[in-house]
Amino acid sequence: MAKAIGLDIGSRTIKLVEIDGSPKKFRVSRFLREEIPEDAEGAEGEGLSEALGRILKEGRGQRETTITAMSAGSTVIREIMVPFLEKDQIKKVLKFEAEAHLHNYAIEDVVVDHIKVGEVKDQSRLLIFAAPKDRLRERLAAMNANGLDPMFMNLDLAALFNAAQASGTFEEHPNCVILDIGATTTNLLFIQDGRLKSLRSLRSGSESVARGVARDLAGDPARTAPKADAPLEPLTLDEDETPEPETTPDPAVHALTVQRQDDFITRVYRETTRSLASYSADSEVSTIFVTGGACLARGTLERLRKRFGMPVMPIEFVKDGNHELGRANLEEFNAQGAVALGLALQGIGAEGIHLEFRRDDMRYTRKFDLIKVALASTVCLVFILLFLNWLNAQQNLRTRKNEMTTVLTLVHTKYVRDLKTSYHDVLKDSAARLPGDSKDEFAKFGSWQSQVNKMHKHITSELGFNVQGVPPIRSALEVWKELFNRLQGVRKEIGFLVIEDFRITQKEIYFGGLIGNRGHVDTITNEVELIPYVKTVEPGRTGIDPKSKRVKFNIRCVLAPTTAKP
């Protein structure tokens, strides 16, 4: 069973998630969280190294399958257009195109990767990410000091997207926004039709509330300000809530805190709506999802709902049955463990957005570890295919034996038992019959024999024994595999696709289900027409499914008849 560890190193905490299983059916076996000492202030120094040592010692996992990430707040993010559509062409010009947009760094001092988020005619729209090499080396040095050499170094927002995708969030809400409110940064992911449309990273998080209050009270020594690096804990106290007597805050401090909270929520709302307005979308955003430590503070979701005027909710990244976490730990995991979960999913081969910042002199050198998961999966797949082929051969052998037994029984009955009985009966009666009558009986006997011969030839011809020109039977597995490959070829183009009904016969293929919009039915129809033995393709009527609000469709493909083997 494949295992992997995702390690999310934030500005104030380190989160470790260990999972096992397959990409489609994984299980969270461990979730750990470690505070980075306050004097470290997020630097890649001694405080971070000590916190890493503690969490790795407690984790006791397979360190060679560890995936980590760079923070989006530590990278330079730009959106650019390049005059190419193919991946290979984009890779060749990526550094050259990115250099003009990096004003504070030389191109040789950063590692650049990208995400393709759209196409306009013959151009590609890219999000590029430039990570300073000095920050990467500091991060790797802190991990190497604790005996850890991560296999990959992704981007935290890409891992967050992968975790949400694996949880099925985008299947129910294909047009949404994810707000990841951390201690020092707030990240925004814009999702359209289940795919990443754009993202932003704001250099302001929940700590800005306490820091703002501290600045407001700097000239008033009589009042005690909250710690400058405190998280968004004051949101547990609403404006109209009466606190306990022993915890009653200073009214002035409380008023300033509420005002700073509102200012922070207002800024998040303003930046989100401004970004949404700059991207044209076929469908409006239906839901705002919130992750990060702010999810655990009471009052955050209510204030965001009031601002946005739409559903605002947390994401359930794991549910009962696929984790070994307690109820309290599960709530904390769903709020703070998403990035680490997305990284661990990459370690067991899950699909998603996989950036790589370990390049040049920081490249991962243990190459076998890079391919061992894929190699093990390939070996298992080959074994399964060989086993299925063996089962099919055994089934065909049993079928042929049964057919042979049937033919032999029929031949024995018609040619041995019935023929001998009729022959002897005719001989016994021939002496007592007139010559004319005897000739009639022998003529009937010859007719019977001719009929038996015709019947035997017909049966053997139908079964394909010792005859030429019998058309072969088309393999349903072959037809299914060809259709699956065609659908997989346009999967990224059409986005949402669910097959609910599927039938294969020697004459036709019929399948139907749910799809994102009616225009994608033509895309599937055109692709299926390219199957060599498909004669005609007949799309059925489409309609809106009342439950899922998706387009319901069906397609019937008439197959060309098989030809006889020479």
mmCIF file of C-alpha atoms in Angstrom, residues 11-12 33 35 38 181-184 205-214 225-235 257 261 264 293-294 297:
data_model
loop_
_atom_site.group_PDB
_atom_site.id
_atom_site.type_symbol
_atom_site.label_atom_id
_atom_site.label_comp_id
_atom_site.label_asym_id
_atom_site.label_seq_id
_atom_site.Cartn_x
_atom_site.Cartn_y
_atom_site.Cartn_z
ATOM 1 C CA SER A 11 4.821 31.343 8.677
ATOM 2 C CA ARG A 12 3.743 30.348 12.204
ATOM 3 C CA ARG A 33 0.806 20.413 14.050
ATOM 4 C CA GLU A 35 4.208 25.866 16.430
ATOM 5 C CA GLU A 38 7.861 33.413 18.028
ATOM 6 C CA ILE A 181 -6.799 32.956 5.586
ATOM 7 C CA GLY A 182 -3.447 32.344 7.252
ATOM 8 C CA ALA A 183 -1.493 34.198 9.897
ATOM 9 C CA THR A 184 0.433 36.503 7.537
ATOM 10 C CA GLY A 205 -3.567 37.670 7.371
ATOM 11 C CA SER A 206 -5.288 37.242 10.692
ATOM 12 C CA GLU A 207 -2.297 38.696 12.560
ATOM 13 C CA SER A 208 -3.015 42.082 10.977
ATOM 14 C CA VAL A 209 -5.946 42.531 13.379
ATOM 15 C CA ALA A 210 -3.836 42.279 16.537
ATOM 16 C CA ARG A 211 -0.966 44.240 14.976
ATOM 17 C CA GLY A 212 -3.348 47.046 13.992
ATOM 18 C CA VAL A 213 -4.789 47.253 17.500
ATOM 19 C CA ALA A 214 -1.269 47.306 18.927
ATOM 20 C CA ALA A 225 -2.847 45.689 23.484
ATOM 21 C CA PRO A 226 -3.060 42.107 22.259
ATOM 22 C CA LYS A 227 0.099 40.404 21.095
ATOM 23 C CA ALA A 228 1.185 41.607 17.677
ATOM 24 C CA ASP A 229 1.442 38.073 16.323
ATOM 25 C CA ALA A 230 -1.786 36.756 17.879
ATOM 26 C CA PRO A 231 -4.108 34.942 15.471
ATOM 27 C CA LEU A 232 -7.666 36.031 14.707
ATOM 28 C CA GLU A 233 -8.886 34.921 18.132
ATOM 29 C CA PRO A 234 -10.857 38.126 18.907
ATOM 30 C CA LEU A 235 -13.460 37.019 16.372
ATOM 31 C CA THR A 257 -10.460 45.077 17.857
ATOM 32 C CA GLN A 261 -11.669 42.889 12.306
ATOM 33 C CA PHE A 264 -9.712 43.069 7.553
ATOM 34 C CA GLY A 293 -7.009 29.020 11.038
ATOM 35 C CA ALA A 294 -9.710 31.682 10.735
ATOM 36 C CA ALA A 297 -12.711 31.439 15.045
#
